mmCIF file of C-alpha atoms and ligand atoms in Angstrom:
data_model
loop_
_atom_site.group_PDB
_atom_site.id
_atom_site.type_symbol
_atom_site.label_atom_id
_atom_site.label_comp_id
_atom_site.label_asym_id
_atom_site.label_seq_id
_atom_site.Cartn_x
_atom_site.Cartn_y
_atom_site.Cartn_z
ATOM 1 C CA MET A 453 -41.878 11.742 30.819
ATOM 2 C CA HIS A 454 -39.840 13.632 33.341
ATOM 3 C CA ILE A 455 -38.773 12.715 36.832
ATOM 4 C CA GLY A 456 -41.187 14.387 39.247
ATOM 5 C CA THR A 457 -44.298 13.807 37.163
ATOM 6 C CA THR A 458 -47.246 12.187 38.948
ATOM 7 C CA LEU A 459 -48.352 8.615 38.278
ATOM 8 C CA THR A 460 -51.692 10.032 37.161
ATOM 9 C CA ASN A 461 -50.008 12.207 34.517
ATOM 10 C CA TYR A 462 -47.774 9.362 33.476
ATOM 11 C CA ILE A 463 -50.610 6.900 32.875
ATOM 12 C CA ILE A 464 -52.679 9.422 30.947
ATOM 13 C CA GLU A 465 -49.652 10.020 28.674
ATOM 14 C CA THR A 466 -48.924 6.279 28.429
ATOM 15 C CA GLN A 467 -52.432 5.468 27.363
ATOM 16 C CA ARG A 468 -52.048 7.685 24.324
ATOM 17 C CA ASP A 469 -49.346 5.249 23.103
ATOM 18 C CA ILE A 470 -51.446 2.106 23.556
ATOM 19 C CA LYS A 471 -53.338 1.200 20.421
ATOM 20 C CA GLY A 472 -57.085 1.139 20.972
ATOM 21 C CA ALA A 473 -56.821 2.126 24.645
ATOM 22 C CA THR A 474 -59.558 4.295 26.049
ATOM 23 C CA GLY A 475 -59.734 6.159 29.357
ATOM 24 C CA GLU A 476 -60.493 2.776 30.870
ATOM 25 C CA PHE A 477 -56.815 1.807 31.149
ATOM 26 C CA THR A 478 -55.966 5.045 32.925
ATOM 27 C CA GLY A 479 -58.922 4.452 35.214
ATOM 28 C CA LEU A 480 -57.797 0.919 35.984
ATOM 29 C CA LEU A 481 -54.226 1.891 36.883
ATOM 30 C CA ASN A 482 -55.677 4.632 39.013
ATOM 31 C CA ASP A 483 -57.882 2.088 40.842
ATOM 32 C CA ILE A 484 -54.787 -0.039 41.493
ATOM 33 C CA ALA A 485 -52.849 2.995 42.752
ATOM 34 C CA ILE A 486 -55.683 3.863 45.134
ATOM 35 C CA SER A 487 -55.821 0.338 46.561
ATOM 36 C CA CYS A 488 -52.039 0.391 47.043
ATOM 37 C CA LYS A 489 -52.272 3.693 48.924
ATOM 38 C CA LYS A 490 -54.916 2.166 51.195
ATOM 39 C CA ILE A 491 -52.819 -0.964 51.768
ATOM 40 C CA SER A 492 -49.761 1.188 52.477
ATOM 41 C CA ASP A 493 -51.748 2.981 55.185
ATOM 42 C CA LEU A 494 -52.874 -0.326 56.751
ATOM 43 C CA VAL A 495 -49.358 -1.798 56.625
ATOM 44 C CA GLU A 496 -47.954 1.318 58.295
ATOM 45 C CA LYS A 497 -50.548 1.370 61.085
ATOM 46 C CA GLY A 498 -50.126 -2.391 61.737
ATOM 47 C CA ASP A 499 -50.640 -3.287 65.371
ATOM 48 C CA LEU A 500 -52.273 0.089 66.119
ATOM 49 C CA ILE A 501 -55.332 -1.098 64.227
ATOM 50 C CA GLY A 502 -55.064 -4.803 65.091
ATOM 51 C CA VAL A 503 -54.295 -6.143 61.613
ATOM 52 C CA LEU A 504 -51.271 -8.306 62.477
ATOM 53 C CA GLY A 505 -51.350 -12.062 63.039
ATOM 54 C CA ALA A 506 -53.002 -15.115 61.604
ATOM 55 C CA ALA A 507 -56.541 -15.186 60.273
ATOM 56 C CA GLY A 508 -57.047 -18.810 61.332
ATOM 57 C CA SER A 509 -57.787 -19.947 57.780
ATOM 58 C CA GLU A 510 -55.974 -21.425 54.783
ATOM 59 C CA ASN A 511 -56.032 -20.327 51.155
ATOM 60 C CA VAL A 512 -56.718 -22.641 48.206
ATOM 61 C CA GLN A 513 -53.019 -23.546 48.086
ATOM 62 C CA GLY A 514 -53.073 -24.775 51.676
ATOM 63 C CA GLU A 515 -51.092 -21.831 53.048
ATOM 64 C CA GLU A 516 -51.962 -20.244 56.365
ATOM 65 C CA GLN A 517 -53.636 -16.891 55.749
ATOM 66 C CA LYS A 518 -52.669 -13.805 57.683
ATOM 67 C CA LYS A 519 -55.361 -11.283 58.622
ATOM 68 C CA MET A 520 -53.728 -8.893 56.186
ATOM 69 C CA ASP A 521 -53.940 -11.405 53.304
ATOM 70 C CA ILE A 522 -57.703 -11.260 53.619
ATOM 71 C CA ILE A 523 -57.988 -7.529 54.332
ATOM 72 C CA THR A 524 -55.744 -6.518 51.406
ATOM 73 C CA ASN A 525 -57.605 -8.873 49.076
ATOM 74 C CA GLU A 526 -60.825 -7.077 50.019
ATOM 75 C CA VAL A 527 -59.220 -3.665 49.487
ATOM 76 C CA MET A 528 -58.196 -4.710 45.961
ATOM 77 C CA ILE A 529 -61.646 -6.062 45.094
ATOM 78 C CA GLU A 530 -63.436 -3.015 46.442
ATOM 79 C CA ALA A 531 -61.222 -0.622 44.485
ATOM 80 C CA LEU A 532 -61.359 -2.633 41.264
ATOM 81 C CA GLU A 533 -64.977 -3.739 41.008
ATOM 82 C CA SER A 534 -66.695 -0.391 41.249
ATOM 83 C CA ASN A 535 -65.539 1.800 38.369
ATOM 84 C CA GLY A 536 -66.294 -0.271 35.273
ATOM 85 C CA HIS A 537 -62.671 -0.875 34.245
ATOM 86 C CA VAL A 538 -62.417 -4.553 35.120
ATOM 87 C CA ALA A 539 -64.094 -7.626 33.574
ATOM 88 C CA ALA A 540 -63.030 -10.126 36.261
ATOM 89 C CA MET A 541 -60.235 -10.745 38.755
ATOM 90 C CA ALA A 542 -58.190 -13.609 40.136
ATOM 91 C CA SER A 543 -56.156 -13.578 43.317
ATOM 92 C CA GLU A 544 -53.769 -15.806 45.212
ATOM 93 C CA GLU A 545 -56.176 -15.531 48.137
ATOM 94 C CA MET A 546 -59.389 -16.564 46.331
ATOM 95 C CA ASP A 547 -60.243 -20.133 45.281
ATOM 96 C CA ASP A 548 -61.955 -19.160 42.036
ATOM 97 C CA VAL A 549 -62.214 -16.342 39.510
ATOM 98 C CA TYR A 550 -63.910 -13.308 41.047
ATOM 99 C CA ASN A 551 -66.865 -12.218 38.951
ATOM 100 C CA LEU A 552 -68.349 -8.790 39.538
ATOM 101 C CA PRO A 553 -71.732 -8.700 41.304
ATOM 102 C CA ALA A 554 -74.784 -8.394 39.056
ATOM 103 C CA GLY A 555 -75.417 -4.818 38.003
ATOM 104 C CA LYS A 556 -71.763 -3.722 38.102
ATOM 105 C CA VAL A 557 -70.395 -2.482 34.790
ATOM 106 C CA ARG A 558 -67.863 -4.881 33.240
ATOM 107 C CA GLY A 559 -64.718 -3.394 31.689
ATOM 108 C CA ASN A 560 -62.265 -4.782 29.148
ATOM 109 C CA TYR A 561 -59.411 -5.766 31.466
ATOM 110 C CA MET A 562 -58.779 -8.692 33.762
ATOM 111 C CA VAL A 563 -56.506 -8.283 36.755
ATOM 112 C CA THR A 564 -54.614 -10.986 38.630
ATOM 113 C CA PHE A 565 -52.921 -10.119 41.903
ATOM 114 C CA ASP A 566 -51.042 -11.207 44.983
ATOM 115 C CA PRO A 567 -52.564 -8.689 47.392
ATOM 116 C CA LEU A 568 -49.836 -9.059 50.016
ATOM 117 C CA ASP A 569 -46.647 -10.740 48.948
ATOM 118 C CA GLY A 570 -44.361 -11.803 51.781
ATOM 119 C CA SER A 571 -47.230 -11.558 54.252
ATOM 120 C CA SER A 572 -45.373 -13.638 56.839
ATOM 121 C CA ASN A 573 -43.053 -10.609 57.092
ATOM 122 C CA MET A 574 -45.909 -8.320 58.193
ATOM 123 C CA ASP A 575 -45.710 -9.419 61.824
ATOM 124 C CA VAL A 576 -41.959 -8.765 61.992
ATOM 125 C CA ASN A 577 -42.143 -5.343 60.325
ATOM 126 C CA VAL A 578 -40.199 -6.298 57.193
ATOM 127 C CA SER A 579 -41.103 -5.096 53.678
ATOM 128 C CA VAL A 580 -44.141 -6.579 51.946
ATOM 129 C CA GLY A 581 -45.830 -5.727 48.661
ATOM 130 C CA THR A 582 -48.714 -6.055 46.225
ATOM 131 C CA ILE A 583 -48.107 -7.634 42.791
ATOM 132 C CA PHE A 584 -50.478 -7.156 39.858
ATOM 133 C CA SER A 585 -50.845 -8.203 36.233
ATOM 134 C CA ILE A 586 -53.278 -6.764 33.675
ATOM 135 C CA LEU A 587 -54.638 -8.856 30.800
ATOM 136 C CA LYS A 588 -57.156 -8.049 28.096
ATOM 137 C CA ALA A 589 -60.504 -9.831 28.574
ATOM 138 C CA PRO A 590 -60.965 -12.158 25.566
ATOM 139 C CA GLU A 591 -64.583 -11.051 25.142
ATOM 140 C CA GLN A 592 -67.318 -9.064 26.842
ATOM 141 C CA LYS A 593 -69.646 -11.212 28.931
ATOM 142 C CA GLU A 594 -71.307 -11.462 32.332
ATOM 143 C CA THR A 595 -69.368 -14.388 33.823
ATOM 144 C CA TYR A 596 -65.705 -15.292 33.319
ATOM 145 C CA THR A 597 -64.039 -18.627 34.021
ATOM 146 C CA ASP A 598 -60.487 -19.878 34.608
ATOM 147 C CA LYS A 599 -60.204 -20.497 30.872
ATOM 148 C CA ASP A 600 -60.398 -16.755 30.125
ATOM 149 C CA PHE A 601 -57.273 -16.232 32.261
ATOM 150 C CA MET A 602 -55.201 -18.925 30.521
ATOM 151 C CA GLN A 603 -53.095 -16.392 28.611
ATOM 152 C CA PRO A 604 -49.287 -16.513 28.549
ATOM 153 C CA GLY A 605 -47.375 -13.693 30.235
ATOM 154 C CA THR A 606 -46.370 -12.283 26.848
ATOM 155 C CA THR A 607 -49.964 -11.023 26.475
ATOM 156 C CA GLN A 608 -49.843 -8.849 29.613
ATOM 157 C CA VAL A 609 -50.847 -5.245 28.931
ATOM 158 C CA ALA A 610 -49.177 -3.987 32.085
ATOM 159 C CA ALA A 611 -47.752 -5.358 35.310
ATOM 160 C CA GLY A 612 -46.002 -4.173 38.400
ATOM 161 C CA TYR A 613 -45.843 -4.105 42.141
ATOM 162 C CA CYS A 614 -46.146 -1.773 45.063
ATOM 163 C CA LEU A 615 -43.476 -2.174 47.734
ATOM 164 C CA TYR A 616 -44.309 -1.145 51.302
ATOM 165 C CA GLY A 617 -40.851 -0.475 52.729
ATOM 166 C CA PRO A 618 -39.207 2.595 54.264
ATOM 167 C CA SER A 619 -40.882 4.330 51.289
ATOM 168 C CA THR A 620 -43.958 3.118 49.451
ATOM 169 C CA LEU A 621 -42.973 2.580 45.814
ATOM 170 C CA MET A 622 -45.015 1.714 42.745
ATOM 171 C CA VAL A 623 -43.017 -0.030 40.013
ATOM 172 C CA LEU A 624 -44.761 -0.300 36.702
ATOM 173 C CA THR A 625 -44.337 -1.491 33.151
ATOM 174 C CA THR A 626 -46.735 -1.039 30.286
ATOM 175 C CA GLY A 627 -44.219 -2.610 27.892
ATOM 176 C CA ASN A 628 -42.258 0.585 27.512
ATOM 177 C CA GLY A 629 -39.478 0.132 30.052
ATOM 178 C CA VAL A 630 -39.822 0.235 33.824
ATOM 179 C CA GLN A 631 -40.734 3.288 35.871
ATOM 180 C CA MET A 632 -40.609 3.772 39.638
ATOM 181 C CA PHE A 633 -42.903 6.105 41.569
ATOM 182 C CA THR A 634 -42.459 7.034 45.221
ATOM 183 C CA LEU A 635 -45.538 7.833 47.290
ATOM 184 C CA ASN A 636 -45.461 11.308 48.763
ATOM 185 C CA LYS A 637 -47.788 10.804 51.705
ATOM 186 C CA ASP A 638 -48.020 14.545 52.393
ATOM 187 C CA PHE A 639 -50.193 15.007 49.348
ATOM 188 C CA GLY A 640 -51.069 11.403 48.507
ATOM 189 C CA GLU A 641 -49.524 11.094 45.040
ATOM 190 C CA PHE A 642 -47.054 8.668 43.522
ATOM 191 C CA ILE A 643 -44.228 10.731 41.970
ATOM 192 C CA MET A 644 -41.923 9.370 39.279
ATOM 193 C CA THR A 645 -38.498 8.961 40.840
ATOM 194 C CA ARG A 646 -36.814 6.687 38.239
ATOM 195 C CA ASP A 647 -37.426 6.122 34.546
ATOM 196 C CA GLY A 648 -35.939 3.501 32.205
ATOM 197 C CA VAL A 649 -34.733 1.274 35.048
ATOM 198 C CA GLN A 650 -32.037 -1.191 33.892
ATOM 199 C CA ILE A 651 -30.769 -4.238 35.777
ATOM 200 C CA PRO A 652 -26.961 -4.552 35.606
ATOM 201 C CA GLU A 653 -26.054 -7.580 33.457
ATOM 202 C CA ASP A 654 -23.586 -8.970 35.987
ATOM 203 C CA THR A 655 -23.825 -9.375 39.727
ATOM 204 C CA LYS A 656 -22.116 -10.770 42.808
ATOM 205 C CA GLU A 657 -25.323 -11.163 44.828
ATOM 206 C CA PHE A 658 -27.642 -14.170 44.922
ATOM 207 C CA ALA A 659 -30.934 -14.827 46.731
ATOM 208 C CA ILE A 660 -32.204 -18.316 47.472
ATOM 209 C CA ASN A 661 -33.651 -20.083 50.496
ATOM 210 C CA MET A 662 -30.533 -22.055 51.506
ATOM 211 C CA SER A 663 -32.516 -24.235 53.917
ATOM 212 C CA ASN A 664 -33.797 -26.129 50.872
ATOM 213 C CA GLN A 665 -30.264 -26.914 49.675
ATOM 214 C CA ARG A 666 -30.458 -30.665 50.226
ATOM 215 C CA PHE A 667 -33.578 -30.887 48.032
ATOM 216 C CA TRP A 668 -32.193 -28.968 45.008
ATOM 217 C CA GLU A 669 -31.611 -30.354 41.536
ATOM 218 C CA ALA A 670 -28.021 -30.699 40.241
ATOM 219 C CA PRO A 671 -27.892 -27.511 38.065
ATOM 220 C CA VAL A 672 -29.044 -25.283 40.967
ATOM 221 C CA LYS A 673 -26.705 -27.012 43.399
ATOM 222 C CA ARG A 674 -23.795 -26.482 40.981
ATOM 223 C CA TYR A 675 -24.591 -22.791 40.466
ATOM 224 C CA ILE A 676 -24.911 -22.003 44.192
ATOM 225 C CA ASP A 677 -21.886 -24.138 45.146
ATOM 226 C CA GLU A 678 -19.824 -22.067 42.721
ATOM 227 C CA CYS A 679 -21.167 -18.786 44.154
ATOM 228 C CA VAL A 680 -20.341 -19.933 47.678
ATOM 229 C CA ALA A 681 -16.858 -21.115 46.644
ATOM 230 C CA GLY A 682 -16.187 -17.560 45.422
ATOM 231 C CA THR A 683 -12.541 -16.814 44.609
ATOM 232 C CA THR A 684 -11.593 -20.390 45.545
ATOM 233 C CA GLY A 685 -13.816 -21.876 42.802
ATOM 234 C CA ALA A 686 -14.729 -21.711 39.121
ATOM 235 C CA ARG A 687 -16.229 -18.210 39.334
ATOM 236 C CA ASP A 688 -13.116 -16.549 40.694
ATOM 237 C CA LYS A 689 -15.133 -13.865 42.497
ATOM 238 C CA ASP A 690 -16.771 -13.676 45.906
ATOM 239 C CA PHE A 691 -20.563 -13.483 46.136
ATOM 240 C CA ASN A 692 -22.866 -12.039 48.770
ATOM 241 C CA MET A 693 -26.213 -13.564 49.755
ATOM 242 C CA ARG A 694 -29.606 -12.009 50.642
ATOM 243 C CA TRP A 695 -32.973 -13.594 51.458
ATOM 244 C CA VAL A 696 -35.819 -11.305 52.514
ATOM 245 C CA ALA A 697 -38.612 -13.866 51.942
ATOM 246 C CA SER A 698 -40.700 -11.201 50.194
ATOM 247 C CA MET A 699 -40.325 -11.656 46.447
ATOM 248 C CA VAL A 700 -41.270 -7.995 45.920
ATOM 249 C CA ALA A 701 -38.359 -6.842 48.047
ATOM 250 C CA GLU A 702 -35.931 -9.214 46.294
ATOM 251 C CA VAL A 703 -37.040 -8.058 42.825
ATOM 252 C CA HIS A 704 -36.803 -4.451 43.914
ATOM 253 C CA ARG A 705 -33.241 -4.933 45.153
ATOM 254 C CA ILE A 706 -32.351 -6.595 41.847
ATOM 255 C CA LEU A 707 -33.894 -3.717 39.844
ATOM 256 C CA THR A 708 -31.902 -1.293 41.945
ATOM 257 C CA ARG A 709 -28.439 -2.889 42.042
ATOM 258 C CA GLY A 710 -28.604 -6.208 40.182
ATOM 259 C CA GLY A 711 -28.642 -9.753 41.505
ATOM 260 C CA ILE A 712 -30.191 -13.128 40.924
ATOM 261 C CA PHE A 713 -33.255 -14.540 42.700
ATOM 262 C CA MET A 714 -34.179 -18.199 42.554
ATOM 263 C CA TYR A 715 -37.067 -20.264 43.837
ATOM 264 C CA PRO A 716 -36.330 -23.479 41.961
ATOM 265 C CA ILE A 717 -38.226 -26.737 41.858
ATOM 266 C CA ASP A 718 -36.800 -29.207 44.375
ATOM 267 C CA GLU A 719 -37.496 -32.683 45.765
ATOM 268 C CA LYS A 720 -39.580 -31.339 48.659
ATOM 269 C CA ILE A 721 -41.796 -29.329 46.305
ATOM 270 C CA LYS A 722 -42.174 -32.313 43.968
ATOM 271 C CA LYS A 723 -43.071 -34.595 46.882
ATOM 272 C CA ALA A 724 -45.867 -32.182 47.817
ATOM 273 C CA GLY A 725 -47.189 -32.608 44.248
ATOM 274 C CA ASN A 726 -46.270 -29.068 43.143
ATOM 275 C CA ALA A 727 -44.363 -27.765 40.123
ATOM 276 C CA GLY A 728 -42.786 -24.854 41.998
ATOM 277 C CA LYS A 729 -43.375 -22.562 44.969
ATOM 278 C CA LEU A 730 -44.289 -19.283 43.316
ATOM 279 C CA ARG A 731 -47.498 -18.682 41.406
ATOM 280 C CA LEU A 732 -47.396 -18.094 37.660
ATOM 281 C CA MET A 733 -50.366 -15.724 37.406
ATOM 282 C CA TYR A 734 -49.827 -13.612 40.534
ATOM 283 C CA GLU A 735 -46.053 -13.597 41.030
ATOM 284 C CA ALA A 736 -43.933 -15.056 38.213
ATOM 285 C CA ASN A 737 -45.570 -13.489 35.142
ATOM 286 C CA PRO A 738 -45.903 -9.910 36.431
ATOM 287 C CA MET A 739 -42.344 -9.967 37.821
ATOM 288 C CA ALA A 740 -41.089 -11.490 34.549
ATOM 289 C CA PHE A 741 -42.629 -8.630 32.578
ATOM 290 C CA VAL A 742 -40.986 -6.040 34.847
ATOM 291 C CA VAL A 743 -37.603 -7.800 34.923
ATOM 292 C CA GLU A 744 -37.450 -8.347 31.144
ATOM 293 C CA GLN A 745 -38.466 -4.741 30.521
ATOM 294 C CA ALA A 746 -35.508 -3.747 32.696
ATOM 295 C CA GLY A 747 -33.119 -5.855 30.593
ATOM 296 C CA GLY A 748 -33.033 -8.896 32.877
ATOM 297 C CA LEU A 749 -34.178 -12.465 32.317
ATOM 298 C CA CYS A 750 -36.890 -14.537 33.981
ATOM 299 C CA ASP A 751 -36.894 -18.273 33.369
ATOM 300 C CA THR A 752 -37.776 -21.574 34.985
ATOM 301 C CA GLY A 753 -34.278 -22.825 34.132
ATOM 302 C CA ARG A 754 -35.884 -24.768 31.292
ATOM 303 C CA GLY A 755 -37.879 -22.073 29.516
ATOM 304 C CA ARG A 756 -38.950 -18.442 29.491
ATOM 305 C CA ILE A 757 -41.622 -17.823 32.133
ATOM 306 C CA MET A 758 -43.713 -15.488 29.953
ATOM 307 C CA GLU A 759 -44.037 -18.116 27.210
ATOM 308 C CA ILE A 760 -45.625 -20.703 29.492
ATOM 309 C CA GLN A 761 -49.164 -21.535 28.404
ATOM 310 C CA PRO A 762 -51.068 -21.514 31.715
ATOM 311 C CA THR A 763 -53.264 -24.531 32.410
ATOM 312 C CA GLU A 764 -54.474 -23.705 35.919
ATOM 313 C CA LEU A 765 -55.295 -20.478 37.714
ATOM 314 C CA HIS A 766 -53.155 -21.286 40.756
ATOM 315 C CA GLN A 767 -50.366 -22.922 38.744
ATOM 316 C CA ARG A 768 -46.914 -22.818 40.320
ATOM 317 C CA VAL A 769 -43.584 -22.549 38.520
ATOM 318 C CA PRO A 770 -39.856 -22.563 39.304
ATOM 319 C CA VAL A 771 -38.439 -19.024 39.061
ATOM 320 C CA VAL A 772 -34.926 -17.810 38.234
ATOM 321 C CA LEU A 773 -34.758 -14.066 37.583
ATOM 322 C CA GLY A 774 -32.459 -11.073 37.548
ATOM 323 C CA SER A 775 -29.141 -10.047 35.998
ATOM 324 C CA LYS A 776 -28.961 -11.365 32.453
ATOM 325 C CA ASN A 777 -25.576 -13.096 32.491
ATOM 326 C CA GLU A 778 -26.226 -14.904 35.775
ATOM 327 C CA VAL A 779 -29.693 -16.155 34.788
ATOM 328 C CA GLN A 780 -28.244 -17.284 31.444
ATOM 329 C CA ARG A 781 -25.582 -19.237 33.317
ATOM 330 C CA VAL A 782 -28.267 -21.053 35.339
ATOM 331 C CA ILE A 783 -30.152 -21.831 32.098
ATOM 332 C CA ASP A 784 -26.917 -23.188 30.577
ATOM 333 C CA TYR A 785 -26.305 -25.393 33.626
ATOM 334 C CA HIS A 786 -29.815 -26.828 33.192
ATOM 335 C CA LYS A 787 -29.008 -27.614 29.547
ATOM 336 C CA GLU A 788 -25.777 -29.340 30.581
ATOM 337 C CA GLY A 789 -27.834 -31.400 33.110
HETATM 338 P P1 AHG B 1337 -46.780 -14.955 49.854
HETATM 339 O O1 AHG B 1337 -46.521 -14.229 51.131
HETATM 340 O O2 AHG B 1337 -47.594 -14.161 48.875
HETATM 341 O O3 AHG B 1337 -47.319 -16.344 50.066
HETATM 342 O O4 AHG B 1337 -45.389 -15.129 49.069
HETATM 343 C C1 AHG B 1337 -44.241 -15.527 49.729
HETATM 344 C C2 AHG B 1337 -43.307 -16.057 48.684
HETATM 345 C C3 AHG B 1337 -42.329 -15.058 48.126
HETATM 346 O O5 AHG B 1337 -42.648 -13.733 48.266
HETATM 347 C C4 AHG B 1337 -41.030 -15.378 48.824
HETATM 348 O O6 AHG B 1337 -39.976 -15.176 47.950
HETATM 349 C C5 AHG B 1337 -41.176 -16.808 49.215
HETATM 350 O O7 AHG B 1337 -42.546 -17.090 49.244
HETATM 351 C C6 AHG B 1337 -40.576 -17.101 50.560
HETATM 352 O O8 AHG B 1337 -40.473 -18.448 50.697
HETATM 353 P P2 AHG B 1337 -39.805 -19.144 51.987
HETATM 354 O O9 AHG B 1337 -40.885 -19.202 53.001
HETATM 355 O O10 AHG B 1337 -39.382 -20.493 51.490
HETATM 356 O O11 AHG B 1337 -38.633 -18.320 52.423
HETATM 357 MN MN1 MN B 1338 -46.524 -13.893 47.132
HETATM 358 MN MN1 MN B 1339 -49.545 -13.268 49.084
#
């Protein structure tokens, strides 16, 4: 596929390479692209259309919902439930599996999504995004349950994200490398702007929320201490730090110029009864698929994210992802204890 081709062309071509795929997969990716275009428009208009600020509610994980968390969730559902490509959906912003209303045609794919990642950044006009993961429905039926979604990340058919930044970008993998598409708003199409994206194996840039430093486990503390020590420590090179607080933006930076991103387990998270901050089904797995397809690694520090057998829809996991040699170093530090 050549640079400059449309996302529509690309997915039609891609589908030809997927065994047993019908026009349904093309249709589904198209539905996702349409919802991302709509969300991009809402994000851009922001305060002009009164979508900023808190919704006054909490999601199932006890997080304050922004108005846009709810609006974007609805945009995704509306785009995905109508065309017969989807069996069921699950979202960070919905308590339970979303089953299609009676009478709607059920498709063969299940979609999990984080409709607006980094939503706290909406109000301050910093990049946000939509993350999605596509799984095969285990069987055709009317009503799906959590159990149907309990598939490890290695079974994902496709995954990606849309980043709403200075440009709106769709980043996609169908298991055949990573492609980037930039939205040309003049004629409303995503155009391929990068193919075969590769994350550099080494980096001098790390991303972690340093305010949690006192709660970290020893391997994470050791790794970051060494980065901060720079040329005066074991690493013998100076590092730079970034923290956007939108995972989509961090992953995009890492795909573009390398880096390591970490949201590890820590004492504060454990005390709250959680196993991590980020969600396996909506954030970690789709990003792991993209990052691994670009030659990077995605791990908890103690195991490959995509091999985790999910046990709960809203399961959380520690995440360490990015440039191969740096992530491997963090894994090694966990082994050394
Ligand atoms: P969401 O807005 O979907 O809840 O996700 C926010 C996530 C992730 O995108 C980001 O990396 C992290 O939470 C930010 O966490 P801090 O608030 O600790 O910075
Ligand atoms: Mn998120
Ligand atoms: Mn979110």
